[in-house]
Amino acid sequence: MKQLKALNKYFWKYRVRLGGGILFVFLSNYFNVLSPQITGYVIDFVQRSLSVSGYKAPQNKANYDILVVTVTEKIEHLDYNWVTIVAICGLVILVLALLRGFFLFLMRQTVIVMSRYIEYDQKNEVYKHYQQLDSSFFKTHNTGDLMNRIAEDVSRVRMFTGPAIMYLANLVAIISLSVFFMLKRDAELTLYVLAPLPILAITIYYVNNTINRKSEKIQESLSDLTTNAQESYSGIRVIKSFVQEKAMLGFFAKNSEEYRKNAIGLARVEAVYFPSITLLIGLSTLFTIMIGGLHHIANPDTTSLATIVEFVMYVNMLTFPVSAIGLTASMIQRAAASQKRINEFLDTPSSIKEPAVPVEKILQGNISFKNVDFVYGHTGIMALKNFNLEIKRGEKVAIVGRTGSGKSTVAQLLLRMYDTTKGTIELDGTDIKQLNLKATREQISYVPQDVFLFSDTVANNISFGLEKTVIADVERAARQANVDKEIAGFSEQYQTMIGERGVTLSGGQKQRISIARALIKEPNLVIFDDCLSAVDARTEKQIIGNLNEYLQDKTAIIITHRIFSLFDFDKIVVLEDGEIVEQGTHQELVARKGYYAGLYDRQQEQERETE
Ligand code: ADP
Ligand code: MG
């Protein structure tokens, strides 16, 4: 339960709504408990006016609420005949019901609206926190889990901040008000009549927990089912080409069967649940009439007919809120469990820390790696070993090496997606850990190895991260990345949607749009991570030609598994198992006849073959 303390800041933020909501709950219940009193008064009044045989004026006072006493005295003083007075009392009950309804409306308007505000704030809080977390967090938690906490768990917490709080306030209000008036009316009868209610509450609590357990199971099997269906649609080509339709159907049918079984199980419990609640509620009314009747027979002076009617009405008012105790309790339990999961993430700090006094400066593009070791924490893989590299402003450096040799890791460290395990990285002579993180990343243009495009227009994908989209710049970047002609062929050119609801792009097109996204920015530092792997040799040449011009006064690190002989690199670094094994210019490395020379020879041969 202490998990829910995390919500206190929100309750404080929305204290006016919360306070108002609780006040309205009490007001609506106050008008609610007045109607049995008016009814009781009318019953007594009619018996009195008609001098019903056997009627004796009760000895004990009815102890009605002051409002009821005033109103009924006023009505009686009007000296109308009894039928009119009964009709006026009927109108009063109607007015009470309207008042009650009005305050119920206000209650929902405050409490439920508050819960929606809290839900909104909490979603943003979680989302914002996710964005601050470091890359290793996202490597160790799956996307489904992240999605669940921001969607499912937050809405379960809302069930607490909204409905559960409303039910609780309502329960406290109706119990205190009705029991107060019942005790004033007939203390002994009150105790007898209320005795069965706790049984009702406890029974419902247990049944409700069973229902929740079963619905959770249903939820799980439903999510299995959807994942399964989704995968078979997105992998439909693989399924068809391996002729696995039948096997997939069998798999789906099994999931479906599981879901059906669970759902039928729940339906069975619910089928018993609702009739038994109705039965229990009905029984408590009957019980009230029986006990009241016995009291009346034994002692007609203290327990009048009016008392019995009033008590039946009170008990009816109490049964719903009391039966909601079980519901409320399990809502709170689930909210606490969900809040616990949310807190778990919110309490995870990012391992990438902003310095206390961040240095902010325009980066010129001098880079220096000093004795850098890097180990991926969760796998223990040592990706870089004693890595040293000096890059001067304006230099173009290539990093070459086999897959897994640590090339991308160099880029990740420069963007400070991770901190080095040992050694330092300096940008223009300042330790990267001392620099303002956001400003640093903003000043680096980066094309990641695995392209990611948003389901948005081509133009917005290219200008992603810029404050506004200038279409001329977008077009220029697309031209430099050699995708402008293809974009011109799309149905709506730069306004064409990418992704499920738009065009499907080839790997090469995606890469080039991703390059255009980097080229539209004008920073001093550029990192391209193997960004031409899906582009054919001729397009590659054209892009490199454009890059020569774009990169003129910039510092560039180009990671590649192919050698760009057209590009004049100041330095080429060959990585193997996280270590630099060769270093130098193209000529030097070719002369050295090592890994680079071998790679170059193979590539030359391939090119000759394809020509
Ligand atoms: P390259 O870009 O040269 O192919 P990487 O820098 O991606 O190489 O990887 C270097 C080593 O680190 C590899 O052994 C790889 O398996 C490992 N590695 C890369 N990224 C991660 C990661 N996020 N978590 C754990 N290990 C990783
Ligand atoms: Mg890589």
XYZ file of C-alpha atoms and ligand atoms in Angstrom:
639
model
C 0.000 0.000 0.000
C 2.946 2.306 0.687
C 3.584 2.210 -3.049
C 0.578 4.454 -3.519
C 2.297 7.207 -1.536
C 3.940 8.149 -4.805
C 0.544 9.552 -5.771
C 0.420 12.033 -2.911
C 2.081 14.723 -4.973
C -0.750 14.479 -7.470
C -3.434 14.555 -4.787
C -1.796 17.688 -3.473
C -1.671 19.188 -6.937
C -5.378 18.527 -7.439
C -6.382 19.108 -3.828
C -9.205 21.502 -4.720
C -10.874 18.939 -6.952
C -10.311 16.182 -4.435
C -11.639 18.230 -1.519
C -14.598 19.383 -3.600
C -15.287 15.817 -4.664
C -15.386 14.551 -1.096
C -17.654 17.421 -0.070
C -20.046 16.621 -2.923
C -20.075 12.962 -1.951
C -21.210 13.922 1.524
C -23.815 16.376 0.266
C -25.323 13.893 -2.170
C -25.525 11.271 0.564
C -26.964 13.752 2.986
C -29.913 14.432 0.678
C -30.165 10.725 0.127
C -30.715 9.849 3.792
C -33.401 12.484 4.174
C -35.897 10.696 1.953
C -36.503 7.725 4.327
C -37.215 10.283 7.015
C -39.806 12.102 4.935
C -41.308 8.734 3.989
C -41.410 7.719 7.653
C -43.066 10.993 8.500
C -45.725 10.511 5.790
C -46.522 6.987 7.006
C -46.918 8.207 10.524
C -48.893 11.248 9.385
C -51.334 9.200 7.296
C -51.958 6.747 10.126
C -52.497 9.670 12.480
C -54.825 11.633 10.134
C -56.951 8.619 9.268
C -56.944 7.351 12.862
C -56.033 3.887 11.580
C -57.226 1.286 14.028
C -54.480 0.070 16.334
C -52.402 3.166 15.660
C -50.800 4.654 18.725
C -48.701 7.771 18.583
C -45.116 6.632 19.160
C -43.670 7.461 22.538
C -40.086 8.015 21.470
C -39.250 10.940 19.255
C -38.393 10.228 15.635
C -35.183 12.308 15.931
C -35.283 13.327 12.290
C -32.755 15.677 10.776
C -33.369 19.345 11.542
C -34.135 20.061 7.896
C -36.814 17.352 7.820
C -38.315 18.599 11.074
C -38.522 22.182 9.819
C -39.959 21.256 6.448
C -42.574 18.856 7.816
C -43.673 21.349 10.473
C -44.096 24.020 7.790
C -46.121 21.625 5.620
C -48.362 20.599 8.482
C -49.045 24.228 9.395
C -50.448 24.838 5.939
C -53.607 23.096 7.105
C -54.312 21.382 3.819
C -56.199 18.118 3.742
C -54.098 14.995 4.188
C -54.019 14.042 0.523
C -52.435 17.370 -0.441
C -49.908 17.069 2.351
C -48.915 13.583 1.153
C -48.560 14.963 -2.376
C -46.389 17.852 -1.142
C -44.181 15.364 0.730
C -43.894 13.390 -2.494
C -42.676 16.553 -4.213
C -40.166 17.108 -1.414
C -38.785 13.596 -1.990
C -38.499 14.383 -5.677
C -36.598 17.572 -4.911
C -34.283 15.613 -2.596
C -33.614 13.120 -5.374
C -32.838 15.951 -7.785
C -30.453 17.557 -5.302
C -28.773 14.228 -4.745
C -28.406 13.726 -8.475
C -26.981 17.197 -8.904
C -24.291 16.567 -6.314
C -23.563 13.136 -7.760
C -22.946 14.877 -11.055
C -20.572 17.329 -9.382
C -18.843 14.474 -7.582
C -18.070 12.673 -10.833
C -17.056 15.936 -12.421
C -14.461 16.488 -9.745
C -13.179 13.060 -8.715
C -13.270 11.288 -12.072
C -11.957 14.339 -13.876
C -9.163 14.538 -11.294
C -8.268 10.914 -11.964
C -8.016 11.649 -15.667
C -5.699 14.566 -14.999
C -3.547 12.380 -12.772
C -3.484 9.681 -15.435
C -2.321 12.253 -17.970
C 0.377 13.610 -15.676
C 1.551 10.165 -14.750
C 1.759 8.996 -18.355
C 3.876 12.020 -19.176
C 6.031 11.475 -16.108
C 6.733 7.869 -17.095
C 7.325 8.758 -20.734
C 9.674 11.560 -19.817
C 11.591 9.275 -17.511
C 11.880 6.599 -20.194
C 13.466 9.136 -22.482
C 16.114 10.028 -19.943
C 17.112 6.434 -19.331
C 20.275 5.135 -20.929
C 20.600 2.651 -23.771
C 21.437 -0.295 -21.534
C 18.060 0.103 -19.808
C 16.325 -0.347 -23.141
C 18.506 -3.314 -23.960
C 17.511 -5.084 -20.748
C 13.769 -4.323 -20.771
C 11.519 -5.382 -23.572
C 9.295 -2.939 -25.342
C 6.116 -4.792 -24.359
C 6.978 -4.346 -20.708
C 7.614 -0.630 -21.167
C 4.355 -0.246 -23.054
C 2.426 -2.113 -20.397
C 3.643 0.090 -17.618
C 2.776 3.275 -19.420
C -0.641 2.067 -20.580
C -2.041 -0.792 -18.505
C -0.459 0.025 -15.168
C -1.236 3.713 -15.352
C -4.892 2.985 -16.051
C -5.056 0.580 -13.130
C -3.702 3.300 -10.914
C -6.429 5.524 -12.288
C -8.997 3.041 -11.040
C -7.699 3.937 -7.614
C -7.443 7.715 -8.000
C -10.908 7.852 -9.561
C -13.538 5.192 -8.893
C -11.954 3.637 -5.800
C -11.619 6.961 -4.003
C -15.154 7.851 -5.009
C -16.530 4.537 -3.720
C -14.555 4.853 -0.500
C -15.768 8.380 0.179
C -19.275 7.292 -0.694
C -19.056 4.325 1.640
C -17.817 6.391 4.552
C -20.461 9.048 3.901
C -23.436 6.731 3.563
C -22.440 4.530 6.487
C -21.799 7.407 8.845
C -24.937 9.319 7.852
C -27.394 6.457 7.749
C -26.049 4.672 10.810
C -26.136 7.979 12.668
C -29.845 8.455 11.938
C -30.660 4.776 12.415
C -29.045 4.762 15.867
C -30.949 7.879 16.796
C -34.152 6.231 15.682
C -33.784 2.755 17.177
C -30.392 1.643 18.427
C -31.230 -1.986 19.102
C -32.917 -2.606 15.771
C -29.944 -0.938 14.050
C -27.519 -3.508 15.432
C -29.665 -6.447 14.319
C -30.235 -5.059 10.880
C -26.583 -4.208 10.175
C -25.198 -7.547 11.378
C -25.447 -9.391 8.012
C -23.769 -6.598 6.003
C -20.136 -7.544 6.817
C -20.867 -11.072 5.570
C -22.065 -9.563 2.323
C -18.909 -7.462 2.033
C -16.506 -10.317 2.737
C -18.238 -12.752 0.375
C -18.146 -10.254 -2.434
C -14.508 -9.483 -1.761
C -13.529 -13.139 -2.216
C -15.643 -13.708 -5.277
C -14.301 -10.515 -6.763
C -10.712 -11.628 -6.293
C -11.512 -14.841 -8.107
C -13.021 -12.849 -10.924
C -9.940 -10.640 -11.137
C -7.624 -13.612 -11.226
C -9.635 -15.125 -14.003
C -9.783 -11.912 -16.005
C -6.058 -11.524 -15.706
C -5.626 -14.976 -17.165
C -7.956 -14.037 -19.986
C -5.943 -10.900 -20.587
C -2.771 -12.942 -20.795
C -4.166 -15.450 -23.226
C -5.646 -12.631 -25.275
C -2.283 -10.941 -25.529
C -0.698 -14.247 -26.573
C -3.372 -14.535 -29.182
C -2.823 -11.042 -30.585
C 0.947 -11.377 -30.611
C 0.552 -14.634 -32.459
C -1.848 -13.175 -35.015
C 0.256 -10.071 -35.487
C 3.399 -12.083 -36.053
C 1.772 -14.295 -38.594
C 0.529 -11.277 -40.546
C 3.837 -9.470 -40.571
C 5.663 -12.698 -41.351
C 3.127 -13.870 -43.898
C 5.719 -14.092 -46.681
C 7.953 -16.367 -44.655
C 4.997 -18.504 -43.606
C 3.765 -18.924 -47.159
C 7.162 -19.616 -48.639
C 7.858 -22.285 -46.030
C 4.281 -23.595 -46.506
C 3.558 -23.333 -42.799
C -0.022 -22.061 -43.003
C -1.413 -25.224 -41.473
C 1.086 -25.320 -38.641
C 0.407 -21.668 -37.879
C -3.323 -22.286 -37.899
C -2.856 -25.134 -35.440
C -0.796 -22.879 -33.229
C -3.390 -20.147 -33.394
C -6.220 -22.585 -32.692
C -4.408 -23.746 -29.578
C -4.076 -20.193 -28.319
C -7.661 -19.525 -29.224
C -8.802 -22.606 -27.337
C -6.889 -21.478 -24.265
C -8.599 -18.115 -24.437
C -12.022 -19.678 -24.880
C -11.550 -21.927 -21.847
C -10.536 -19.039 -19.658
C -13.355 -16.824 -20.879
C -15.965 -19.516 -20.260
C -14.540 -20.057 -16.789
C -15.032 -16.394 -16.034
C -18.529 -16.362 -17.461
C -19.433 -19.218 -15.118
C -18.204 -17.390 -12.026
C -19.982 -14.219 -13.092
C -23.162 -16.151 -13.761
C -23.159 -17.194 -10.117
C -21.883 -13.875 -8.836
C -24.615 -11.450 -9.863
C -27.624 -13.559 -8.833
C -26.027 -14.293 -5.460
C -25.428 -10.610 -4.788
C -29.036 -9.875 -5.640
C -30.063 -12.701 -3.358
C -27.912 -11.458 -0.485
C -29.228 -7.920 -0.899
C -32.814 -9.198 -1.055
C -32.231 -11.300 2.028
C -31.018 -8.316 3.994
C -34.241 -6.445 3.138
C -36.311 -9.443 4.185
C -34.268 -9.762 7.328
C -34.901 -6.112 8.193
C -38.646 -6.546 7.726
C -38.662 -9.709 9.797
C -36.632 -8.327 12.723
C -38.519 -5.029 12.540
C -41.848 -6.876 12.470
C -40.933 -8.990 15.471
C -39.853 -5.866 17.338
C -43.083 -4.145 16.407
C -45.197 -7.062 17.634
C -43.280 -7.298 20.886
C -43.091 -3.600 21.480
C -45.358 -1.448 19.268
C -44.542 1.702 21.251
C -40.878 1.900 20.325
C -40.771 0.220 16.903
C -43.475 1.772 14.741
C -44.455 0.823 11.228
C -42.696 3.981 10.011
C -39.450 2.846 11.629
C -39.523 -0.443 9.729
C -40.104 1.317 6.413
C -37.297 3.782 7.139
C -34.908 0.965 8.029
C -35.734 -0.948 4.877
C -34.878 2.161 2.891
C -31.641 2.720 4.803
C -30.577 -0.881 4.325
C -31.248 -0.613 0.613
C -29.073 2.463 0.498
C -26.296 0.657 2.321
C -26.185 -2.566 0.371
C -24.661 -1.226 -2.827
C -21.828 0.726 -1.182
C -21.151 -2.164 1.189
C -21.054 -4.670 -1.647
C -18.653 -2.301 -3.419
C -16.151 -2.721 -0.567
C -14.859 -5.893 -2.163
C -14.594 -4.217 -5.519
C -12.863 -1.194 -4.025
C -10.420 -3.300 -2.029
C -9.332 -5.262 -5.063
C -9.076 -2.073 -7.127
C -6.730 -0.663 -4.506
C -4.693 -3.863 -4.399
C -4.272 -3.874 -8.145
C -3.438 -0.186 -8.206
C -0.769 -0.733 -5.547
C 0.761 -3.567 -7.567
C 0.737 -1.421 -10.695
C 2.150 1.592 -8.914
C 4.913 -0.646 -7.626
C 5.837 -1.553 -11.182
C 5.726 2.096 -12.218
C 7.865 3.134 -9.244
C 10.401 0.476 -10.145
C 11.067 2.300 -13.404
C 10.750 5.811 -12.031
C 13.302 4.945 -9.363
C 15.765 3.624 -11.935
C 18.263 6.407 -12.452
C 19.957 6.915 -15.767
C 23.558 5.766 -15.613
C 24.424 8.689 -17.878
C 24.611 11.605 -15.476
C 24.573 15.278 -16.334
C 27.521 17.041 -14.707
C 26.677 19.426 -11.861
C 28.014 22.380 -13.831
C 27.815 21.379 -17.483
C 30.237 23.014 -19.879
C 28.437 24.445 -22.851
C 30.358 25.298 -25.960
C 30.299 25.143 -29.703
C 32.159 21.977 -30.647
C 34.943 22.484 -33.180
C 35.392 18.786 -33.827
C 38.632 17.769 -32.086
C 38.169 14.278 -30.713
C 40.462 12.273 -28.520
C 39.957 8.780 -27.105
C 42.455 8.097 -24.306
C 43.038 4.490 -23.210
C 39.364 3.687 -23.516
C 38.047 0.307 -22.402
C 34.393 -0.466 -22.782
C 32.410 -3.412 -21.454
C 28.691 -3.881 -22.144
C 27.435 -4.232 -18.581
C 24.638 -6.727 -18.972
C 26.549 -9.152 -21.199
C 30.095 -8.570 -20.000
C 31.329 -8.320 -23.586
C 34.461 -6.218 -23.855
C 33.816 -4.192 -26.995
C 36.823 -1.858 -26.874
C 40.266 -2.451 -25.410
C 42.773 0.273 -24.753
C 41.415 2.306 -27.617
C 43.383 5.448 -28.453
C 42.453 7.801 -31.263
C 43.227 11.453 -31.980
C 41.137 13.259 -34.546
C 41.863 16.899 -35.362
C 39.278 19.387 -36.419
C 38.271 18.889 -40.049
C 39.833 15.453 -40.408
C 38.014 12.590 -42.072
C 38.570 9.246 -40.420
C 37.377 5.834 -41.521
C 36.883 2.968 -39.130
C 37.022 -0.410 -40.820
C 36.740 -3.902 -39.395
C 34.736 -7.107 -39.259
C 31.257 -7.283 -37.754
C 31.514 -7.273 -34.004
C 34.931 -5.640 -33.962
C 33.611 -2.659 -31.985
C 33.056 -0.016 -34.675
C 29.527 0.972 -33.668
C 30.596 1.060 -30.048
C 32.965 3.917 -30.888
C 30.009 5.913 -32.220
C 27.842 5.046 -29.207
C 30.519 6.274 -26.826
C 30.986 9.527 -28.725
C 27.258 10.213 -28.473
C 27.527 9.314 -24.793
C 24.908 6.606 -25.062
C 27.209 4.800 -22.643
C 30.060 5.962 -20.447
C 33.484 4.424 -20.886
C 34.446 1.661 -18.476
C 37.995 3.012 -18.336
C 39.749 5.961 -19.935
C 38.322 9.231 -21.186
C 36.924 10.774 -24.312
C 37.588 14.450 -24.878
C 35.869 16.812 -27.258
C 37.913 19.949 -27.885
C 39.940 19.122 -24.802
C 36.968 18.782 -22.429
C 35.990 15.439 -20.934
C 32.709 14.414 -22.542
C 31.282 13.803 -19.057
C 31.679 17.493 -18.268
C 29.769 18.658 -21.330
C 26.085 19.453 -21.485
C 24.620 16.184 -22.752
C 21.810 17.623 -24.819
C 23.960 20.302 -26.442
C 26.641 17.754 -27.271
C 24.241 15.393 -28.986
C 22.643 18.269 -30.840
C 25.992 19.195 -32.314
C 26.696 15.745 -33.701
C 25.089 14.582 -36.889
C 24.681 10.832 -36.672
C 23.467 8.184 -39.047
C 22.907 4.989 -37.064
C 23.653 1.575 -38.439
C 20.078 0.373 -38.080
C 17.844 2.860 -39.798
C 14.756 3.978 -37.979
C 12.053 5.978 -39.702
C 8.857 7.230 -38.066
C 5.377 6.645 -39.452
C 5.279 10.179 -40.699
C 5.813 12.043 -43.956
C 9.095 11.848 -45.821
C 9.683 15.562 -45.182
C 9.135 15.255 -41.443
C 11.400 12.246 -41.280
C 14.174 14.148 -42.970
C 13.756 17.293 -40.893
C 13.389 15.312 -37.657
C 14.938 17.216 -34.788
C 14.873 20.595 -36.498
C 12.660 23.299 -35.134
C 10.854 23.788 -38.381
C 10.677 22.116 -41.725
C 12.063 24.239 -44.545
C 11.130 22.344 -47.658
C 14.057 23.756 -49.679
C 16.514 22.347 -47.109
C 14.708 19.013 -47.119
C 15.000 18.840 -50.882
C 18.666 19.752 -50.820
C 19.420 17.059 -48.224
C 17.470 14.496 -50.234
C 19.430 15.454 -53.332
C 22.739 15.054 -51.526
C 21.666 11.677 -50.228
C 20.588 10.677 -53.737
C 17.004 9.812 -52.942
C 15.377 12.893 -54.475
C 14.464 11.146 -57.718
C 12.710 8.309 -55.920
C 10.848 10.703 -53.674
C 9.696 12.623 -56.755
C 8.106 9.369 -57.931
C 6.038 8.905 -54.737
C 2.342 9.735 -54.952
C 2.618 12.808 -52.769
C 6.364 13.410 -53.049
C 7.718 14.815 -49.793
C 4.325 14.601 -48.112
C 4.054 10.849 -48.677
C 3.576 8.843 -45.509
C 6.202 6.256 -44.632
C 5.358 2.956 -42.967
C 2.253 0.878 -42.567
C -0.134 3.497 -43.842
C 2.103 4.755 -46.631
C 4.848 3.668 -48.975
C 7.002 0.670 -48.264
C 10.621 1.597 -48.789
C 13.522 -0.610 -49.773
C 16.452 -0.961 -47.385
C 18.560 1.323 -49.553
C 15.879 4.006 -49.709
C 15.505 3.936 -45.943
C 19.230 4.317 -45.509
C 19.364 7.274 -47.842
C 16.475 9.035 -46.106
C 18.323 8.436 -42.874
C 21.425 10.004 -44.424
C 19.390 12.984 -45.602
C 18.201 13.410 -42.016
C 21.827 13.802 -40.951
C 22.815 15.994 -43.886
C 20.108 18.576 -43.250
C 21.855 19.511 -40.020
C 25.027 21.596 -40.210
C 27.119 20.551 -37.231
C 30.905 20.390 -37.107
C 30.949 16.715 -36.227
C 29.498 13.912 -38.335
C 29.329 10.177 -37.649
C 28.128 7.764 -40.296
C 27.750 4.194 -39.089
C 27.838 1.767 -42.000
C 25.116 3.746 -43.670
C 25.675 2.643 -47.236
C 25.486 -1.106 -46.703
C 22.184 -1.494 -48.576
C 23.023 0.942 -51.351
C 24.299 -0.263 -54.721
C 27.823 0.602 -55.853
C 26.807 3.278 -58.368
C 24.566 5.185 -55.944
C 27.278 4.815 -53.337
C 29.742 6.567 -55.607
C 27.346 9.426 -56.217
C 26.613 9.866 -52.538
C 30.297 9.831 -51.687
C 30.842 12.492 -54.308
C 28.209 14.652 -52.586
C 29.635 13.864 -49.171
C 33.047 15.134 -50.220
C 31.507 18.541 -50.701
C 29.260 18.448 -47.614
C 32.004 17.286 -45.288
C 34.611 19.792 -46.469
C 35.007 21.772 -43.249
C 33.601 19.156 -40.889
C 35.145 16.472 -38.745
C 33.830 13.125 -39.898
C 33.996 9.561 -38.668
C 32.827 7.126 -41.283
C 32.325 3.564 -40.180
C 32.204 1.089 -42.987
C 32.805 -2.473 -43.968
C 33.591 -1.429 -47.550
C 36.477 0.730 -48.649
C 35.651 4.039 -50.280
C 38.630 4.471 -52.519
C 37.163 7.657 -53.953
C 37.146 9.334 -50.611
C 40.329 10.881 -49.355
C 40.575 9.876 -45.703
C 43.154 11.508 -43.482
C 43.320 8.372 -41.430
C 41.976 4.864 -41.633
C 41.706 2.774 -38.506
C 41.290 -0.987 -38.613
C 39.609 -2.540 -35.598
C 39.752 -6.138 -34.541
C 38.188 -7.431 -31.351
C 38.012 -3.953 -29.929
C 41.631 -3.115 -30.617
C 43.261 -1.006 -33.284
C 45.400 -3.338 -35.371
C 46.259 -1.075 -38.290
C 46.270 2.654 -38.732
C 47.313 5.004 -41.525
C 46.370 6.439 -44.906
C 45.046 4.355 -47.766
C 48.474 4.089 -49.414
C 50.214 3.198 -46.183
C 47.720 0.490 -45.354
C 47.752 -1.001 -48.833
C 51.542 -1.139 -48.658
C 51.341 -2.833 -45.295
C 49.581 -5.823 -46.824
C 47.501 -6.535 -43.729
C 43.745 -6.849 -43.161
C 43.002 -3.616 -44.999
C 45.035 -4.542 -48.041
C 43.286 -7.908 -48.185
C 39.897 -6.297 -47.949
C 40.833 -3.800 -50.653
C 42.037 -6.525 -53.019
C 38.857 -8.536 -52.578
C 36.733 -5.497 -53.234
C 38.686 -4.558 -56.353
C 38.193 -8.071 -57.673
C 34.458 -7.973 -57.020
C 34.152 -4.667 -58.794
C 35.982 -5.994 -61.795
C 33.668 -8.993 -61.885
C 30.497 -6.937 -61.752
C 31.640 -4.561 -64.485
P 30.543 -3.531 -35.062
O 29.824 -2.253 -35.179
O 31.977 -3.440 -35.443
O 29.886 -4.642 -35.794
P 29.790 -3.409 -32.314
O 30.454 -2.211 -31.768
O 28.370 -3.311 -32.653
O 30.614 -3.953 -33.547
O 29.967 -4.609 -31.280
C 31.165 -4.919 -30.612
C 30.893 -6.069 -29.638
O 30.017 -5.656 -28.640
C 30.254 -7.277 -30.295
O 30.816 -8.422 -29.709
C 28.820 -7.156 -29.969
O 28.227 -8.428 -29.853
C 28.836 -6.433 -28.645
N 27.697 -5.530 -28.503
C 27.314 -4.560 -29.340
N 26.247 -3.880 -28.879
C 25.921 -4.458 -27.697
C 24.922 -4.216 -26.725
N 24.040 -3.241 -26.847
N 24.895 -5.000 -25.646
C 25.799 -5.977 -25.487
N 26.757 -6.256 -26.345
C 26.854 -5.513 -27.461
Mg 28.211 -1.874 -36.216
